[in-house]
Tab-separated table of N, CA and C in Angstrom:
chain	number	residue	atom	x	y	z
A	1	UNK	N	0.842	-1.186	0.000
A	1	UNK	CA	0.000	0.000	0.000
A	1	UNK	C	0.881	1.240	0.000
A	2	UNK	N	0.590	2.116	-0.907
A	2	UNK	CA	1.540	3.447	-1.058
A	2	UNK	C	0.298	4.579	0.223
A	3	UNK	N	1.333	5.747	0.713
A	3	UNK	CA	0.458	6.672	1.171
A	3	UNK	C	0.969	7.835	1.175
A	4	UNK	N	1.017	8.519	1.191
A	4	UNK	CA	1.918	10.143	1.832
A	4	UNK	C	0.847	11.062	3.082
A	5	UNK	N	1.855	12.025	3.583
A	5	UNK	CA	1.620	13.107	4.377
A	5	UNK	C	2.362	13.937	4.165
A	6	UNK	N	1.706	14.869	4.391
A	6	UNK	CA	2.513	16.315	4.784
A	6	UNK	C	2.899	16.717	5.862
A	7	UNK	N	4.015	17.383	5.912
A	7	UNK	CA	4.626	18.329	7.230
A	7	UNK	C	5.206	19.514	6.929
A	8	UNK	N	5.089	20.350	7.827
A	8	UNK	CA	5.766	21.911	7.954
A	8	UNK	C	7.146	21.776	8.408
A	9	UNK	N	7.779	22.207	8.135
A	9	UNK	CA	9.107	21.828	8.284
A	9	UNK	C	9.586	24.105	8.295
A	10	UNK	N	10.906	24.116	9.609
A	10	UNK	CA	11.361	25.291	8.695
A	10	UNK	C	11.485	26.411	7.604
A	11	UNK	N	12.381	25.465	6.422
A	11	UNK	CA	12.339	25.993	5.540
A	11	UNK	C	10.772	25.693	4.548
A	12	UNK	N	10.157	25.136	4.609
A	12	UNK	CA	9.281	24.384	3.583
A	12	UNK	C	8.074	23.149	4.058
A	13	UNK	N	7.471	23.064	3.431
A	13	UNK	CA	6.515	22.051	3.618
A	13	UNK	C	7.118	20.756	2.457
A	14	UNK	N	6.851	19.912	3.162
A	14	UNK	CA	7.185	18.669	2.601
A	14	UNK	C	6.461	17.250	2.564
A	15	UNK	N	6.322	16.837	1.433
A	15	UNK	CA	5.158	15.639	1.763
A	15	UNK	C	5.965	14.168	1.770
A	16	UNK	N	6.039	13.082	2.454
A	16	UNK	CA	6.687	12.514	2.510
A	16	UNK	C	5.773	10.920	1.862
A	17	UNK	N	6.065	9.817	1.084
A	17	UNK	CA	5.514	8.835	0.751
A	17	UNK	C	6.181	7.332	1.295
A	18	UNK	N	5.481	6.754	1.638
A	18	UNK	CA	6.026	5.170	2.040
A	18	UNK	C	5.197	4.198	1.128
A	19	UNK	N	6.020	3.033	0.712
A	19	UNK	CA	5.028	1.925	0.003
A	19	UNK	C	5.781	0.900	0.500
A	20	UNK	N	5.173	-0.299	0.522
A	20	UNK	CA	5.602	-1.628	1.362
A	20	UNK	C	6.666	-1.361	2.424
A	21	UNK	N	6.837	-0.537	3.009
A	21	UNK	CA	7.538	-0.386	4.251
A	21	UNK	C	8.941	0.502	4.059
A	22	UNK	N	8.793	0.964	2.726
A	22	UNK	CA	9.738	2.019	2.450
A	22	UNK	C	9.548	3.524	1.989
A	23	UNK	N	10.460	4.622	2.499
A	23	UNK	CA	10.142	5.997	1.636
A	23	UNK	C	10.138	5.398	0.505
A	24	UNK	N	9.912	5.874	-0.532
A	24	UNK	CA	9.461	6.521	-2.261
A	24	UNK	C	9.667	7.411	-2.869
A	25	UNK	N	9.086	8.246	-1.406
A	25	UNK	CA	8.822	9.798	-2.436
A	25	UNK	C	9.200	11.390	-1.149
A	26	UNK	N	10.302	11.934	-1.044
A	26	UNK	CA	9.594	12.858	-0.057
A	26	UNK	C	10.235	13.930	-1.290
A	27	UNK	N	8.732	15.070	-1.202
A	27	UNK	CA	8.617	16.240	-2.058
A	27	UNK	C	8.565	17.234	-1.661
A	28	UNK	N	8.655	18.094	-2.275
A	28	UNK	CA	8.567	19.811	-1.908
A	28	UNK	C	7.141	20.084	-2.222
A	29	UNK	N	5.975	20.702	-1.553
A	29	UNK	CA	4.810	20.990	-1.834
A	29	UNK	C	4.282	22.315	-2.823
A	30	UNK	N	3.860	21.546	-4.219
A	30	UNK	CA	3.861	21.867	-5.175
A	30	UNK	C	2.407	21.856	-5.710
A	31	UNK	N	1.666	20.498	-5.082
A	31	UNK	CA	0.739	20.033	-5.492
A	31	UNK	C	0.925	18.894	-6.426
A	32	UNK	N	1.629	19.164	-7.340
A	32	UNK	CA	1.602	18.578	-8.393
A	32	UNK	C	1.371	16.578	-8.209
A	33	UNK	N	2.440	16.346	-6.966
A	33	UNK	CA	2.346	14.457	-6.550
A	33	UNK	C	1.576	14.316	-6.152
A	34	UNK	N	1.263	15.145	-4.846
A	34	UNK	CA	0.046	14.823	-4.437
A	34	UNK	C	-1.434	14.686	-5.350
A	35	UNK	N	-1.244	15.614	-5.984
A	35	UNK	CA	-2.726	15.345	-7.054
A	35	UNK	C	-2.563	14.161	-7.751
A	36	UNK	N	-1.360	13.496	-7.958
A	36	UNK	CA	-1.095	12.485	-8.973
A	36	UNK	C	-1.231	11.176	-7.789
A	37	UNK	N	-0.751	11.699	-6.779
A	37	UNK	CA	-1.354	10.421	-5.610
A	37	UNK	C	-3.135	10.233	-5.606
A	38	UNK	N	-3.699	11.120	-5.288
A	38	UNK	CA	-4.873	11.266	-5.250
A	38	UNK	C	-5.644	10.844	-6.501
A	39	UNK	N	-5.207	11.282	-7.803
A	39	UNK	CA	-5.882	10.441	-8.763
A	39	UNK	C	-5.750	9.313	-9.126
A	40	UNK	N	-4.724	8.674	-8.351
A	40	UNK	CA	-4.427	6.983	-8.462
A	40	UNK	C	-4.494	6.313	-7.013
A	41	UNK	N	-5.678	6.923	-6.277
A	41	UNK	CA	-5.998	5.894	-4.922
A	41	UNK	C	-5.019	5.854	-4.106
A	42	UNK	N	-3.987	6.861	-3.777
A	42	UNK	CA	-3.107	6.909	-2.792
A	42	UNK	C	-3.033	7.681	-2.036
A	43	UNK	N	-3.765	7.747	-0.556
A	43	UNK	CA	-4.425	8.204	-0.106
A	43	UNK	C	-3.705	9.294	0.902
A	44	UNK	N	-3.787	10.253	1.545
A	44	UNK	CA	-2.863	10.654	2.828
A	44	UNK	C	-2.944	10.051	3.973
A	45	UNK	N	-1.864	9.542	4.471
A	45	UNK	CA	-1.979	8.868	6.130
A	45	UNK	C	-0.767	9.057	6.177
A	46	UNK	N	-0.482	9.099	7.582
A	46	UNK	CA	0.538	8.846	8.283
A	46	UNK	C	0.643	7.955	9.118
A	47	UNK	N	1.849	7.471	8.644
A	47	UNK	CA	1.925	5.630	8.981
A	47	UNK	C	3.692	5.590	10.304
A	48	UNK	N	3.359	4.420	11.079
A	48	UNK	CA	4.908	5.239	11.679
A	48	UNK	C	6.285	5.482	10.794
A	49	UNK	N	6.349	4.705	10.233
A	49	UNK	CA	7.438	4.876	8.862
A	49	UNK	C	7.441	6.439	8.400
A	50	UNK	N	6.736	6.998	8.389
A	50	UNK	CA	6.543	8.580	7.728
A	50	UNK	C	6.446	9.450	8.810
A	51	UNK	N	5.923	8.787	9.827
A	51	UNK	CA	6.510	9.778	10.836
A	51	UNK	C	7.923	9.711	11.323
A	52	UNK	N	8.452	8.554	11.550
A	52	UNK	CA	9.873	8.543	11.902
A	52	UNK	C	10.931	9.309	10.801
A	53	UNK	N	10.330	8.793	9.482
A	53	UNK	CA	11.054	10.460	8.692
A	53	UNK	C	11.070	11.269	8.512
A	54	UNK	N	9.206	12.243	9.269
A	54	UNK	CA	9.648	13.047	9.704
A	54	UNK	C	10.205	13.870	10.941
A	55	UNK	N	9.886	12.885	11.688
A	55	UNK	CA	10.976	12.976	12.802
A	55	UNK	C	12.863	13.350	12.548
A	56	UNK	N	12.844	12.350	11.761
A	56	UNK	CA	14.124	12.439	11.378
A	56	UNK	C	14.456	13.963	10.368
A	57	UNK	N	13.814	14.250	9.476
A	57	UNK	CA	14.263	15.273	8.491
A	57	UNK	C	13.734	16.788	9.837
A	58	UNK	N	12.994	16.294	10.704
A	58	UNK	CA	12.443	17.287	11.711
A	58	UNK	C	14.405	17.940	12.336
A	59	UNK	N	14.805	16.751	12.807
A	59	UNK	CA	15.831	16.301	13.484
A	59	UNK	C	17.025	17.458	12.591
A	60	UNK	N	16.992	16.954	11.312
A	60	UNK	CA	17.838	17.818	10.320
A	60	UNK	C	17.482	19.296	10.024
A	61	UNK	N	16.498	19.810	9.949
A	61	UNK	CA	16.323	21.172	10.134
A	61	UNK	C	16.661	21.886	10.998
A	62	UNK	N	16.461	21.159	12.307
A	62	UNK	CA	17.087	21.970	13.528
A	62	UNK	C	18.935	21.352	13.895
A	63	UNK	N	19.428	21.289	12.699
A	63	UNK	CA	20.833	21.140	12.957
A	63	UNK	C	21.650	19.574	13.862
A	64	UNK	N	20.590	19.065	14.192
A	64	UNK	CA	20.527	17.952	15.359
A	64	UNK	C	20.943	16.300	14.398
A	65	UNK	N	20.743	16.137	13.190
A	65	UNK	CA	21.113	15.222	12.587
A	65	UNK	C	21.808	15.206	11.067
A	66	UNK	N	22.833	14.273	10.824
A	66	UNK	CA	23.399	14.427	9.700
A	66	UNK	C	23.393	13.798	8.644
A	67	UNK	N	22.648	12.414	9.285
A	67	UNK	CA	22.689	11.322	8.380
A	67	UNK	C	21.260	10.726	8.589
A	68	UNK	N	20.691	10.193	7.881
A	68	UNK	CA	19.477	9.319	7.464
A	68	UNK	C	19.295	7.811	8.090
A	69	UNK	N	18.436	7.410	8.654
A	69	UNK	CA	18.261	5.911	9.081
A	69	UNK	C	16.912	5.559	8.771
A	70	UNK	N	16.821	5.252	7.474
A	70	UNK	CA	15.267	5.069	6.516
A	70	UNK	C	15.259	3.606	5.903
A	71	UNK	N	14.320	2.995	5.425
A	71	UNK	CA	14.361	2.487	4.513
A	71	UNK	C	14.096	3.243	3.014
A	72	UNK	N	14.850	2.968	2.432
A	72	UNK	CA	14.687	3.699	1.164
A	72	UNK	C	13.931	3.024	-0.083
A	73	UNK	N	13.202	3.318	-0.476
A	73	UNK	CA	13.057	2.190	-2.374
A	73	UNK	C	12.525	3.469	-3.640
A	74	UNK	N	13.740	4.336	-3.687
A	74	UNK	CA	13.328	5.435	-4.774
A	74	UNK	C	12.886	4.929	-5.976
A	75	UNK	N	13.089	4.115	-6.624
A	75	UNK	CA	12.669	2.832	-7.817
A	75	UNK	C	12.925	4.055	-8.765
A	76	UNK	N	13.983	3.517	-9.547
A	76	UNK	CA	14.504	3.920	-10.676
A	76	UNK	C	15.462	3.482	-11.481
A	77	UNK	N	16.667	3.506	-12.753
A	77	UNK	CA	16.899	2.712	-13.381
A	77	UNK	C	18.086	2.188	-12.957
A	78	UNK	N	18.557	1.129	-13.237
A	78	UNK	CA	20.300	0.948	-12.703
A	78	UNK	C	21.173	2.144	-12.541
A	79	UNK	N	20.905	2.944	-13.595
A	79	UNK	CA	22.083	3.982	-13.488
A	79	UNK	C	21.762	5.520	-12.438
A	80	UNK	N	20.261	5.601	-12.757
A	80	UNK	CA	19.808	6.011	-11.459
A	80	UNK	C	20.178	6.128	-9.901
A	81	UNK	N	19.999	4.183	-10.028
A	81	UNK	CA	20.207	4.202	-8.570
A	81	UNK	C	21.931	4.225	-8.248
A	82	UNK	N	22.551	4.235	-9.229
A	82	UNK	CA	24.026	4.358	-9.084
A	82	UNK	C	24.307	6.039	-8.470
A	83	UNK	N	23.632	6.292	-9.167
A	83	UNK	CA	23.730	8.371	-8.793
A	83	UNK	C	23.134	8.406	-7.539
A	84	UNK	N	22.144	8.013	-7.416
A	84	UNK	CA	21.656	8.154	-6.138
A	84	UNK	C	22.206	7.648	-4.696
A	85	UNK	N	22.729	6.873	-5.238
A	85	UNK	CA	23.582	6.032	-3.565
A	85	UNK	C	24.545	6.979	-3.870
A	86	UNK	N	25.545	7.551	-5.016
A	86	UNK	CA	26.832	8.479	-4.925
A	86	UNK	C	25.992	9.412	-4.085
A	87	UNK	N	25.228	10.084	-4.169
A	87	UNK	CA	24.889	10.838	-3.293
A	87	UNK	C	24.606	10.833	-2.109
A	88	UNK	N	24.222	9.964	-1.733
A	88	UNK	CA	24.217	9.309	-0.434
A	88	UNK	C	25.824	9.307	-0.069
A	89	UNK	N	26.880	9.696	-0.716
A	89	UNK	CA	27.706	9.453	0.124
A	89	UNK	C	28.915	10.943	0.224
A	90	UNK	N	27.821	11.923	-0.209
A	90	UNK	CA	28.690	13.461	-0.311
A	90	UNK	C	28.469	13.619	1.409
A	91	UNK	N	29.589	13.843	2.569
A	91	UNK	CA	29.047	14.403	3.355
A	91	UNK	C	28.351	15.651	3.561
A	92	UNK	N	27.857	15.641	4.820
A	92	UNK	CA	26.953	16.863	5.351
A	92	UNK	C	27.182	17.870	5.330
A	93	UNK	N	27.067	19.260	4.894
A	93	UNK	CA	27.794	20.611	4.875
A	93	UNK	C	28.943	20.122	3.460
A	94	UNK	N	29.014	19.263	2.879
A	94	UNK	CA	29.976	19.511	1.494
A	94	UNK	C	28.854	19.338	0.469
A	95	UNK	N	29.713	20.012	-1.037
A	95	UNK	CA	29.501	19.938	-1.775
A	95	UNK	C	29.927	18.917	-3.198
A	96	UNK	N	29.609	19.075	-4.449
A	96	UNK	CA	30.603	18.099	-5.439
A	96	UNK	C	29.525	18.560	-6.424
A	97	UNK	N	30.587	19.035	-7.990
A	97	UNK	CA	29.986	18.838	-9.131
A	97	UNK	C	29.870	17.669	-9.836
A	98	UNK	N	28.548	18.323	-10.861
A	98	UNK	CA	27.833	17.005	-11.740
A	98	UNK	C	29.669	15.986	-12.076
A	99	UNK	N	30.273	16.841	-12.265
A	99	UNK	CA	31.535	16.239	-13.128
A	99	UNK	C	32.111	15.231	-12.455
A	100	UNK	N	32.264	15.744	-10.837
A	100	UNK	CA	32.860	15.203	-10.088
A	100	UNK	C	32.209	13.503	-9.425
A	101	UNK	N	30.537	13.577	-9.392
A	101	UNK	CA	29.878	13.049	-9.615
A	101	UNK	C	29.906	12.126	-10.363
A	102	UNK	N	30.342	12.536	-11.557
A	102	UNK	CA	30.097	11.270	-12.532
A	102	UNK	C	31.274	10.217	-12.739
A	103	UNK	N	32.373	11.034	-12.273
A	103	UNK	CA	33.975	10.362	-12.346
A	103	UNK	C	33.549	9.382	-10.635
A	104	UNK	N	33.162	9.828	-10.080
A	104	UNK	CA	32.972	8.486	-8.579
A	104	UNK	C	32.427	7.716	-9.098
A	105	UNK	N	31.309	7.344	-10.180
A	105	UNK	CA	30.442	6.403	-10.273
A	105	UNK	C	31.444	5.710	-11.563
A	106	UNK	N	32.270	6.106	-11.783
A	106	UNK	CA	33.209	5.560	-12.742
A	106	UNK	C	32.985	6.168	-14.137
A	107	UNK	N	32.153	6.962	-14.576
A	107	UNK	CA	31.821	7.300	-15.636
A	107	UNK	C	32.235	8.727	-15.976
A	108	UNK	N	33.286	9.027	-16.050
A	108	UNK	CA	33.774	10.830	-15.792
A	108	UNK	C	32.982	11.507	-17.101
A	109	UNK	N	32.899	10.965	-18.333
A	109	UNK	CA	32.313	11.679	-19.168
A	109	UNK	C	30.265	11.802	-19.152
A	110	UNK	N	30.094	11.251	-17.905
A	110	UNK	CA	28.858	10.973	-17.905
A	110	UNK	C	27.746	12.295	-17.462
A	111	UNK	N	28.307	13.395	-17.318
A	111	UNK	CA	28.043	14.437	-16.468
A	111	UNK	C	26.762	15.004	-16.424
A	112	UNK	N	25.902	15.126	-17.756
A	112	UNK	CA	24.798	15.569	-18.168
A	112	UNK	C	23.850	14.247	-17.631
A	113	UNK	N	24.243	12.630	-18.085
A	113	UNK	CA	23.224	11.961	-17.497
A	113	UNK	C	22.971	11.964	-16.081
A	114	UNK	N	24.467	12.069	-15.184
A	114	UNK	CA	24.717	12.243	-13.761
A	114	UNK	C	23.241	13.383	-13.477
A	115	UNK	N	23.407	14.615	-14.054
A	115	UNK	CA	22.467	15.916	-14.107
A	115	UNK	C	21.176	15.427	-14.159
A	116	UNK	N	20.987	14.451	-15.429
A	116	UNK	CA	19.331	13.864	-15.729
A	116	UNK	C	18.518	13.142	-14.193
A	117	UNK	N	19.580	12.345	-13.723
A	117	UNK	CA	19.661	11.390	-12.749
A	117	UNK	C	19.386	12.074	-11.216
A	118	UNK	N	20.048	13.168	-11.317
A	118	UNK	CA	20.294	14.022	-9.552
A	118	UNK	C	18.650	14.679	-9.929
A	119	UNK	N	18.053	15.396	-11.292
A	119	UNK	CA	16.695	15.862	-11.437
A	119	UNK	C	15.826	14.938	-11.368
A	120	UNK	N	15.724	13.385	-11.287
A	120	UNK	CA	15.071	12.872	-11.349
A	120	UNK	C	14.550	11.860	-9.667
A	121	UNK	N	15.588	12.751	-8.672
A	121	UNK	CA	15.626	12.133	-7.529
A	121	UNK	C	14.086	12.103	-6.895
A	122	UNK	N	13.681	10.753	-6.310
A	122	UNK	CA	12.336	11.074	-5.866
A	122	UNK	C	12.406	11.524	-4.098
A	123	UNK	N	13.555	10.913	-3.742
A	123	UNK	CA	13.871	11.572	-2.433
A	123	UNK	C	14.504	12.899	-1.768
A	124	UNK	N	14.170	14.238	-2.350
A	124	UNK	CA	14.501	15.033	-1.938
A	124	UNK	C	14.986	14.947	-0.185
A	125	UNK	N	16.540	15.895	-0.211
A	125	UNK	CA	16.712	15.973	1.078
A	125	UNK	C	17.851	14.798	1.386
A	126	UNK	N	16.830	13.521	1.935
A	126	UNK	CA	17.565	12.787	2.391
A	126	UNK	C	18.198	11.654	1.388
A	127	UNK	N	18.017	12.063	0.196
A	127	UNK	CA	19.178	11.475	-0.736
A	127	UNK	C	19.412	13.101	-1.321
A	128	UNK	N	20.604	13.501	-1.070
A	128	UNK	CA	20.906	14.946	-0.981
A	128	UNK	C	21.609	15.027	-2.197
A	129	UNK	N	20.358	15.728	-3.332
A	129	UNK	CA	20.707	15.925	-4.642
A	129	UNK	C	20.913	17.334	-4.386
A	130	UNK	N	20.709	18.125	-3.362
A	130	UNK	CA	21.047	19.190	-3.329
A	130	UNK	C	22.583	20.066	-3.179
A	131	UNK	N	22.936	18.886	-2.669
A	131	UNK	CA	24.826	18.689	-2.590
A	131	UNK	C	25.631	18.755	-3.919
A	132	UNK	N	24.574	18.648	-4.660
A	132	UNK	CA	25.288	18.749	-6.066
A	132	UNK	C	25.075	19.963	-7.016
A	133	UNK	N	26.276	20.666	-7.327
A	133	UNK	CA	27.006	22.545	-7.820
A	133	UNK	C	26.888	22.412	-9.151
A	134	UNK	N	27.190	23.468	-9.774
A	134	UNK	CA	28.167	23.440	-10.863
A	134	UNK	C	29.393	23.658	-10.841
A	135	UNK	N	30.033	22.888	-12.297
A	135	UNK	CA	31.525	23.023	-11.783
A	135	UNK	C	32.766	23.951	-11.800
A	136	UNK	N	31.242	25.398	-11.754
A	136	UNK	CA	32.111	26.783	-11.413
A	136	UNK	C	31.660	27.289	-10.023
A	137	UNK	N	31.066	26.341	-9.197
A	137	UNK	CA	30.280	26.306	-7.732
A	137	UNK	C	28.881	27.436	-8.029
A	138	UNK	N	28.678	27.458	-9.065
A	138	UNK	CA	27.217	28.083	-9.060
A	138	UNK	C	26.041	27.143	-8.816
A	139	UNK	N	25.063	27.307	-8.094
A	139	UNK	CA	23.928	26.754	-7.449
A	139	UNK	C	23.153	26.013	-9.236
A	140	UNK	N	22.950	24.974	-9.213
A	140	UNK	CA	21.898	24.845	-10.734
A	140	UNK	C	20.292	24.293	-10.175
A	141	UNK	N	19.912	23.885	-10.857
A	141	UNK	CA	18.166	23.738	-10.342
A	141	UNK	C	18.143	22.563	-9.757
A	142	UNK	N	17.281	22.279	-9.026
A	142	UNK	CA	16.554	21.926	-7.777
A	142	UNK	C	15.052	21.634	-7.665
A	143	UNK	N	14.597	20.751	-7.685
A	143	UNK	CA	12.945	20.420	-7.560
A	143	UNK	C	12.107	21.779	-6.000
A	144	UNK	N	12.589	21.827	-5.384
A	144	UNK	CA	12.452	23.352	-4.058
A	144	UNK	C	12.601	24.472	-4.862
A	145	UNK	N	13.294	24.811	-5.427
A	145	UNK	CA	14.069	25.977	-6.160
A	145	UNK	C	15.178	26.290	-5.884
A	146	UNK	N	15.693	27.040	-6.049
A	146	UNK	CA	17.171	27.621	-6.276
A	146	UNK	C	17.283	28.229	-4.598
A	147	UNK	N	16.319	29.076	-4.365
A	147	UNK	CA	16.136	29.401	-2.870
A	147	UNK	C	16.721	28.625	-1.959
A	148	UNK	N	15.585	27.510	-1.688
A	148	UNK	CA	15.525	26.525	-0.781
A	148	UNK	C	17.300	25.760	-0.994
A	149	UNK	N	17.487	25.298	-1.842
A	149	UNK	CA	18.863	24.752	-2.437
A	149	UNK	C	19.856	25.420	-1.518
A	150	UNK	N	19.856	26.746	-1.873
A	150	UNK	CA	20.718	27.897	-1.236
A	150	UNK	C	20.103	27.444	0.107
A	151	UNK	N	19.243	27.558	1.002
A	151	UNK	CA	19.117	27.146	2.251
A	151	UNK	C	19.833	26.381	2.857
A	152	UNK	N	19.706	24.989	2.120
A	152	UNK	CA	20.310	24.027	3.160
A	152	UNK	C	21.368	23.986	2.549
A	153	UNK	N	22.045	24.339	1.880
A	153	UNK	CA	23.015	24.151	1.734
A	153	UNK	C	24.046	24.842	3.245
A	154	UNK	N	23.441	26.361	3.488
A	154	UNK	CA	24.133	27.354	4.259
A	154	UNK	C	23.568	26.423	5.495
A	155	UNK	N	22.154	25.897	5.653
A	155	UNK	CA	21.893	25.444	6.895
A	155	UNK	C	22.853	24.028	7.377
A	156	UNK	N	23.400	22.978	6.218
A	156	UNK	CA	24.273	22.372	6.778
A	156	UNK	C	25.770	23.142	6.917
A	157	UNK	N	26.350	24.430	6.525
A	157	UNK	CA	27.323	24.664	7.109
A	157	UNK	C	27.243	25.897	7.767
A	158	UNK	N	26.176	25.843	8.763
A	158	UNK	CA	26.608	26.709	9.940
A	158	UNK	C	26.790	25.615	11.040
């Protein structure tokens, strides 16, 4: 069974999704998933799984946590989930370009798909596509916006 909720968070409101006992989906409130939950029978609840993440991302706004203890199942393609665990492994308060990105996953010329891959993250946040620059350290887009991006970025290094 898939579900989501919402929470107020700090910077943003955020809706978070679990299906068979894993996140899925946590979003920036847009409307847009949620309506796409709602027109395919996926209902809002909060289940303890979605509260313990937001407990946890609660935990990360107020400076108090650095790392994630979730089950995860973002479901996406092999190469996907290759980008996505690299990210999972930029620490907290750092940064790294698409470029740099794509040379860890072994693929240095891969940089633009690396890019396709970090836009296509369904876990905002706590798979921290936001950790990822350009490779003149200018901020690039972000499912939150450019704003929010700029947020946590400064909020993990104070």
């Amino acid at each position: 069974m898939k579900c989501f909720y919402y929470y107020r968070f700090p910077l943003c409101k955020i809706g978070i999704a679990e299906e068979d006992g894993a996140i899925c989906s946590v979003f920036f409130d847009g409307g847009r998933i949620s309506d796409f939950f709602r027109k395919n029978g996926i209902g809002e609840n909060e289940t303890p799984l979605i509260k313990k993440a937001a407990d946890q991302l609660g935990e990360y706004f107020d400076c108090k946590r650095k790392t994630f203890d979730l089950p995860l199942a973002p479901g996406g393609t092999a190469f996907q989930m290759t980008v996505w665990n690299a990210l999972q492994m930029i620490p907290y308060g750092q940064t790294c370009s698409y470029g740099q990105l794509a040379a860890v996953i072994g693929n240095p010329k891969a940089c633009r798909a690396v890019g396709m891959a970090n836009n296509r993250n369904p876990i905002s946040v706590i798979i921290p596509c936001h950790r990822v620059i350009g490779s003149d350290k200018s901020l690039t887009g972000y499912a939150g916006g450019l704003d929010l991006k700029e947020k946590l970025l400064m909020l993990e290094r104070n």
